[in-house]
Amino acid sequence: MGDCVYPVNFGKKSTVDEEDKNALKEALMWVNQMVVGGYVLGNSMTIADVDFLSTMSSLEACDFVNLSPYKNLKVWSDKMKKEIPNYAENCGKGALAFGAWFKSNYKE
């Protein structure tokens, strides 16, 4: 995700290269399979889920890539947002601000 959004956020680019989008989509495909069991690792929530949700929330807020093909990831993301205490306050607001920052510099 970093190769896609940070150059835009910091004003080095105003678009995301197709090559970078494709690399992100490949990574999302792998993660989509990882969360089939409900969590990133194992049978219960771990720090890996909390950590990855912050990245996923920011990616969702940036809204520059279609996430609908990654159905398991969507189910997992929705589940984690409910299970992580105070998600909206502790992560959700920051992700929305990050997405707004990205969108302010992004040109499709």
Backbone as a printed PyTorch tensor [residue, N CA C, xyz], in Angstrom:
tensor([[[  0.8240,  -1.1830,   0.0000],
         [  0.0000,   0.0000,   0.0000],
         [  0.8700,   1.2500,   0.0000]],

        [[  1.9950,   1.1860,   0.6780],
         [  2.8550,   2.3600,   0.7970],
         [  3.3020,   2.9170,  -0.5400]],

        [[  3.6340,   2.0300,  -1.4900],
         [  4.0750,   2.4980,  -2.8070],
         [  2.9610,   3.2130,  -3.5480]],

        [[  1.7270,   2.9230,  -3.1900],
         [  0.5830,   3.5500,  -3.8530],
         [  0.2050,   4.8900,  -3.2270]],

        [[  0.1050,   4.9310,  -1.9070],
         [ -0.4820,   6.1140,  -1.2830],
         [  0.5180,   7.1540,  -0.7850]],

        [[  1.6520,   6.7350,  -0.2570],
         [  2.5650,   7.7330,   0.3190],
         [  3.0830,   8.7450,  -0.6920]],

        [[  3.4580,   8.3260,  -1.9190],
         [  3.8850,   9.3450,  -2.8890],
         [  2.7880,  10.3790,  -3.1820]],

        [[  1.5310,   9.9400,  -3.1780],
         [  0.4210,  10.8710,  -3.4160],
         [  0.2320,  11.7660,  -2.1890]],

        [[  0.2070,  11.1530,  -1.0170],
         [  0.0050,  11.9390,   0.2040],
         [  1.0570,  13.0390,   0.3470]],

        [[  2.3010,  12.7040,   0.0410],
         [  3.3820,  13.6720,   0.2390],
         [  3.6470,  14.5310,  -0.9880]],

        [[  2.7310,  14.4850,  -1.9730],
         [  2.8000,  15.3910,  -3.1160],
         [  3.8520,  15.0540,  -4.1420]],

        [[  4.4350,  13.8610,  -4.0970],
         [  5.4410,  13.4820,  -5.0870],
         [  4.7920,  13.0240,  -6.3890]],

        [[  3.5370,  12.5530,  -6.2820],
         [  2.7530,  12.1220,  -7.4380],
         [  1.3170,  12.5370,  -7.2000]],

        [[  0.5390,  12.5500,  -8.2670],
         [ -0.8990,  12.8140,  -8.0950],
         [ -1.7340,  11.6300,  -8.5760]],

        [[ -1.0670,  10.5890,  -9.0570],
         [ -1.7420,   9.3760,  -9.5190],
         [ -1.0310,   8.1630,  -8.9300]],

        [[ -1.6420,   7.0030,  -9.0990],
         [ -1.0300,   5.7440,  -8.6820],
         [ -0.7400,   4.9440,  -9.9360]],

        [[  0.5140,   4.5630, -10.1020],
         [  0.9030,   3.7900, -11.2810],
         [  0.1520,   2.4650, -11.3230]],

        [[ -0.1940,   2.0380, -12.5150],
         [ -0.9150,   0.7720, -12.6960],
         [ -0.1020,  -0.4060, -12.1550]],

        [[  1.1990,  -0.3560, -12.3300],
         [  2.0750,  -1.4160, -11.8130],
         [  1.9700,  -1.5250, -10.2880]],

        [[  1.9330,  -0.3850,  -9.6230],
         [  1.7980,  -0.3790,  -8.1640],
         [  0.4160,  -0.8760,  -7.7350]],

        [[ -0.6210,  -0.4840,  -8.4790],
         [ -1.9670,  -0.9860,  -8.1890],
         [ -2.0240,  -2.5010,  -8.3390]],

        [[ -1.4030,  -3.0040,  -9.3930],
         [ -1.4150,  -4.4450,  -9.6250],
         [ -0.6730,  -5.1980,  -8.5280]],

        [[  0.4270,  -4.6480,  -8.0590],
         [  1.1610,  -5.2730,  -6.9530],
         [  0.3040,  -5.2830,  -5.6860]],

        [[ -0.4050,  -4.2030,  -5.4450],
         [ -1.3070,  -4.1330,  -4.2920],
         [ -2.4170,  -5.1680,  -4.4230]],

        [[ -2.9920,  -5.2870,  -5.5980],
         [ -4.0720,  -6.2600,  -5.8220],
         [ -3.5690,  -7.6820,  -5.5950]],

        [[ -2.3390,  -7.9590,  -5.9910],
         [ -1.7740,  -9.2880,  -5.7490],
         [ -1.6320,  -9.5490,  -4.2470]],

        [[ -1.1540,  -8.5590,  -3.5140],
         [ -1.0370,  -8.7050,  -2.0650],
         [ -2.4060,  -8.8850,  -1.4210]],

        [[ -3.4010,  -8.1340,  -1.8890],
         [ -4.7570,  -8.2650,  -1.3540],
         [ -5.3260,  -9.6550,  -1.6170]],

        [[ -4.9800, -10.2380,  -2.7530],
         [ -5.4340, -11.5870,  -3.0590],
         [ -4.8970, -12.5740,  -2.0170]],

        [[ -3.6250, -12.4230,  -1.6630],
         [ -3.0210, -13.2970,  -0.6520],
         [ -3.6860, -13.1030,   0.7030]],

        [[ -3.8780, -11.8720,   1.0950],
         [ -4.4960, -11.5900,   2.3950],
         [ -5.9430, -12.0710,   2.4030]],

        [[ -6.6310, -11.9240,   1.2900],
         [ -8.0080, -12.4020,   1.1820],
         [ -8.0780, -13.8930,   1.5330]],

        [[ -7.0870, -14.6470,   1.0970],
         [ -7.0480, -16.0750,   1.4240],
         [ -6.6350, -16.3130,   2.8730]],

        [[ -5.7640, -15.4690,   3.3960],
         [ -5.2950, -15.6340,   4.7820],
         [ -6.4270, -15.5140,   5.7900]],

        [[ -7.4020, -14.6770,   5.5160],
         [ -8.4520, -14.3910,   6.5020],
         [ -9.6900, -15.2810,   6.3390]],

        [[ -9.6000, -16.3020,   5.5080],
         [-10.7380, -17.2060,   5.3040],
         [-11.2230, -17.7840,   6.6360]],

        [[-10.3050, -18.0790,   7.5440],
         [-10.6560, -18.6670,   8.8340],
         [-11.1990, -17.6740,   9.8370]],

        [[-11.2710, -16.4040,   9.4570],
         [-11.8400, -15.3980,  10.3480],
         [-10.8290, -14.4590,  10.9740]],

        [[ -9.5660, -14.8470,  10.9720],
         [ -8.5100, -14.0170,  11.5570],
         [ -7.2570, -14.1230,  10.6960]],

        [[ -6.3490, -13.1870,  10.8510],
         [ -5.1090, -13.2030,  10.0750],
         [ -4.2780, -14.4390,  10.4260]],

        [[ -4.1430, -14.7140,  11.7180],
         [ -3.3680, -15.8660,  12.1920],
         [ -4.1740, -16.6450,  13.2220]],

        [[ -4.4100, -17.8960,  12.9610],
         [ -5.0400, -18.7410,  13.9730],
         [ -6.5330, -18.5720,  14.1070]],

        [[ -7.0410, -18.9540,  15.3030],
         [ -8.4810, -19.0200,  15.5550],
         [ -9.0160, -17.8660,  16.3820]],

        [[ -8.1830, -16.9090,  16.6930],
         [ -8.6540, -15.7850,  17.4960],
         [ -7.8970, -14.5190,  17.0930]],

        [[ -8.4360, -13.3970,  17.5270],
         [ -7.8210, -12.1210,  17.2010],
         [ -6.4480, -12.0110,  17.8620]],

        [[ -5.4870, -11.5300,  17.0940],
         [ -4.1350, -11.2790,  17.6040],
         [ -3.7400,  -9.8560,  17.2160]],

        [[ -2.5560,  -9.4790,  17.6290],
         [ -2.0300,  -8.1590,  17.2670],
         [ -1.9240,  -8.0350,  15.7440]],

        [[ -1.7680,  -9.1440,  15.0410],
         [ -1.7110,  -9.1060,  13.5720],
         [ -3.0160,  -8.5630,  12.9900]],

        [[ -4.1490,  -8.9610,  13.5720],
         [ -5.4430,  -8.4510,  13.0990],
         [ -5.5730,  -6.9550,  13.3690]],

        [[ -5.1940,  -6.5470,  14.5560],
         [ -5.2920,  -5.1310,  14.9250],
         [ -4.3940,  -4.2980,  14.0220]],

        [[ -3.1620,  -4.7630,  13.8330],
         [ -2.2100,  -4.0400,  13.0060],
         [ -2.6890,  -3.9570,  11.5570]],

        [[ -3.1210,  -5.0840,  11.0130],
         [ -3.5360,  -5.0650,   9.6180],
         [ -4.8170,  -4.2750,   9.4090]],

        [[ -5.6870,  -4.2570,  10.4100],
         [ -6.9190,  -3.4830,  10.2460],
         [ -6.6190,  -1.9950,  10.0830]],

        [[ -5.5810,  -1.5130,  10.7300],
         [ -5.2530,  -0.0910,  10.5480],
         [ -4.8630,   0.1830,   9.0950]],

        [[ -4.1230,  -0.7340,   8.4960],
         [ -3.7540,  -0.5910,   7.0870],
         [ -4.9840,  -0.7240,   6.1980]],

        [[ -5.7920,  -1.7230,   6.4610],
         [ -6.9870,  -1.9660,   5.6560],
         [ -7.9600,  -0.7920,   5.7460]],

        [[ -8.1310,  -0.2420,   6.9360],
         [ -9.0320,   0.8990,   7.1190],
         [ -8.5580,   2.1070,   6.3260]],

        [[ -7.2560,   2.3280,   6.3120],
         [ -6.7010,   3.4360,   5.5330],
         [ -6.8880,   3.1950,   4.0420]],

        [[ -6.6730,   1.9560,   3.6100],
         [ -6.8670,   1.6190,   2.2040],
         [ -8.3230,   1.8230,   1.7940]],

        [[ -9.2490,   1.3990,   2.6400],
         [-10.6730,   1.6060,   2.3650],
         [-10.9880,   3.1020,   2.2580]],

        [[-10.4170,   3.8890,   3.1360],
         [-10.6890,   5.3270,   3.1510],
         [-10.0960,   6.0350,   1.9320]],

        [[ -8.9690,   5.5520,   1.4420],
         [ -8.3630,   6.1630,   0.2520],
         [ -9.2090,   5.9060,  -0.9990]],

        [[ -9.8310,   4.7640,  -1.0640],
         [-10.8240,   4.4540,  -2.0900],
         [-10.3240,   4.6540,  -3.5220]],

        [[ -9.1220,   4.1760,  -3.8180],
         [ -8.6080,   4.2990,  -5.1800],
         [ -8.5180,   2.9530,  -5.8980]],

        [[ -8.8090,   1.8790,  -5.1770],
         [ -8.7870,   0.5490,  -5.7820],
         [-10.0770,  -0.1710,  -5.3830]],

        [[-10.6370,  -0.9070,  -6.3200],
         [-11.8680,  -1.6520,  -6.0770],
         [-11.5750,  -2.8310,  -5.1540]],

        [[-12.1880,  -2.8350,  -3.9810],
         [-11.9530,  -3.8990,  -3.0080],
         [-13.0270,  -4.9870,  -3.0490]],

        [[-14.0330,  -4.8380,  -3.8980],
         [-15.1340,  -5.8020,  -3.9140],
         [-14.7200,  -7.2330,  -4.2850]],

        [[-13.6590,  -7.4650,  -5.0770],
         [-13.2810,  -8.8530,  -5.3640],
         [-12.7590,  -9.6170,  -4.1320]],

        [[-12.4070,  -8.8990,  -3.0830],
         [-11.7890,  -9.5130,  -1.9080],
         [-12.8410,  -9.6870,  -0.8110]],

        [[-13.7640, -10.5910,  -1.0800],
         [-14.9380, -10.7600,  -0.2070],
         [-14.5690, -11.2150,   1.1950]],

        [[-13.6110, -12.1240,   1.3270],
         [-13.1910, -12.5820,   2.6560],
         [-12.5950, -11.4230,   3.4600]],

        [[-11.8690, -10.5780,   2.7860],
         [-11.2580,  -9.4280,   3.4350],
         [-12.3160,  -8.4530,   3.9360]],

        [[-13.3660,  -8.2730,   3.1620],
         [-14.4730,  -7.3980,   3.5700],
         [-15.1650,  -7.9510,   4.8160]],

        [[-15.4430,  -9.2560,   4.8000],
         [-16.0740,  -9.9040,   5.9540],
         [-15.1760,  -9.7570,   7.1840]],

        [[-13.8910, -10.0260,   7.0080],
         [-12.9270,  -9.9140,   8.1100],
         [-12.8750,  -8.4740,   8.6290]],

        [[-12.7780,  -7.4980,   7.7230],
         [-12.6830,  -6.0950,   8.1230],
         [-13.9080,  -5.6710,   8.9340]],

        [[-15.0830,  -6.0190,   8.4590],
         [-16.3140,  -5.6760,   9.1850],
         [-16.3340,  -6.3310,  10.5700]],

        [[-15.9070,  -7.5700,  10.6250],
         [-15.8640,  -8.3130,  11.8970],
         [-14.8960,  -7.6620,  12.8780]],

        [[-13.7060,  -7.3080,  12.4080],
         [-12.6920,  -6.7190,  13.2840],
         [-13.1420,  -5.3550,  13.8110]],

        [[-13.8220,  -4.6010,  12.9630],
         [-14.3090,  -3.2820,  13.3880],
         [-15.3050,  -3.3960,  14.5300]],

        [[-15.9960,  -4.5300,  14.5890],
         [-16.9340,  -4.7690,  15.6950],
         [-16.2360,  -5.3370,  16.9220]],

        [[-15.2200,  -6.1700,  16.7090],
         [-14.5500,  -6.8590,  17.8170],
         [-13.5020,  -6.0100,  18.5200]],

        [[-12.8720,  -5.1160,  17.8030],
         [-11.8040,  -4.2980,  18.4140],
         [-12.4590,  -3.1810,  19.2170]],

        [[-12.1830,  -3.1510,  20.5120],
         [-12.8040,  -2.1200,  21.3610],
         [-12.4790,  -0.7060,  20.8810]],

        [[-13.4960,   0.1230,  20.8340],
         [-13.3400,   1.5390,  20.4790],
         [-12.7010,   1.7610,  19.1150]],

        [[-12.9550,   0.8380,  18.1810],
         [-12.3610,   0.9550,  16.8520],
         [-12.6290,   2.3280,  16.2240]],

        [[-13.8870,   2.7540,  16.2190],
         [-14.2590,   3.9980,  15.5270],
         [-13.4630,   5.1860,  16.0540]],

        [[-13.3120,   5.2570,  17.3470],
         [-12.6010,   6.3790,  17.9730],
         [-11.0810,   6.2520,  17.7940]],

        [[-10.5620,   5.0320,  17.9850],
         [ -9.1140,   4.8440,  18.0140],
         [ -8.4710,   4.6250,  16.6540]],

        [[ -9.2160,   4.1530,  15.6960],
         [ -8.6370,   3.8890,  14.3800],
         [ -9.4730,   4.4940,  13.2490]],

        [[-10.7760,   4.3720,  13.3610],
         [-11.6540,   4.8190,  12.2870],
         [-11.4750,   6.2740,  11.9080]],

        [[-11.4110,   7.1370,  12.9030],
         [-11.2570,   8.5730,  12.6220],
         [ -9.9330,   8.8640,  11.9310]],

        [[ -8.8780,   8.2210,  12.3920],
         [ -7.5610,   8.4250,  11.7810],
         [ -7.5220,   7.9350,  10.3420]],

        [[ -8.1560,   6.7890,  10.0930],
         [ -8.1950,   6.2460,   8.7300],
         [ -8.9430,   7.1980,   7.8010]],

        [[-10.0520,   7.7440,   8.2770],
         [-10.8130,   8.6980,   7.4560],
         [ -9.9960,   9.9530,   7.1620]],

        [[ -9.2580,  10.4310,   8.1460],
         [ -8.3960,  11.6070,   7.9360],
         [ -7.2880,  11.2870,   6.9350]],

        [[ -6.7150,  10.0950,   7.0550],
         [ -5.6740,   9.6690,   6.1210],
         [ -6.2380,   9.6050,   4.6970]],

        [[ -7.4370,   9.0300,   4.5660],
         [ -8.0830,   8.9480,   3.2620],
         [ -8.3720,  10.3160,   2.6750]],

        [[ -8.8030,  11.2350,   3.5100],
         [ -9.0760,  12.6030,   3.0430],
         [ -7.7930,  13.2770,   2.5610]],

        [[ -6.6970,  13.0500,   3.2740],
         [ -5.3970,  13.6050,   2.8790],
         [ -5.0080,  13.0620,   1.5060]],

        [[ -5.1460,  11.7490,   1.3190],
         [ -4.8410,  11.1190,   0.0440],
         [ -5.7060,  11.7230,  -1.0700]],

        [[ -6.9940,  11.7670,  -0.8470],
         [ -7.9360,  12.2640,  -1.8630],
         [ -7.6900,  13.7110,  -2.2300]],

        [[ -7.1520,  14.4970,  -1.2920],
         [ -6.8910,  15.9090,  -1.5850],
         [ -5.7570,  16.0880,  -2.5970]],

        [[ -4.9320,  15.0530,  -2.7810],
         [ -3.8080,  15.1270,  -3.7160],
         [ -3.9680,  14.2230,  -4.9220]],

        [[ -4.9530,  13.3260,  -4.8860],
         [ -5.0860,  12.2920,  -5.9090],
         [ -5.9050,  12.7750,  -7.1080]],

        [[ -5.4000,  12.4900,  -8.2720],
         [ -6.0920,  12.7710,  -9.5290],
         [ -6.2210,  11.4520, -10.2640]],

        [[ -7.4520,  11.0280, -10.5440],
         [ -7.6540,   9.7490, -11.2400],
         [ -7.1990,   9.8140, -12.6630]]])
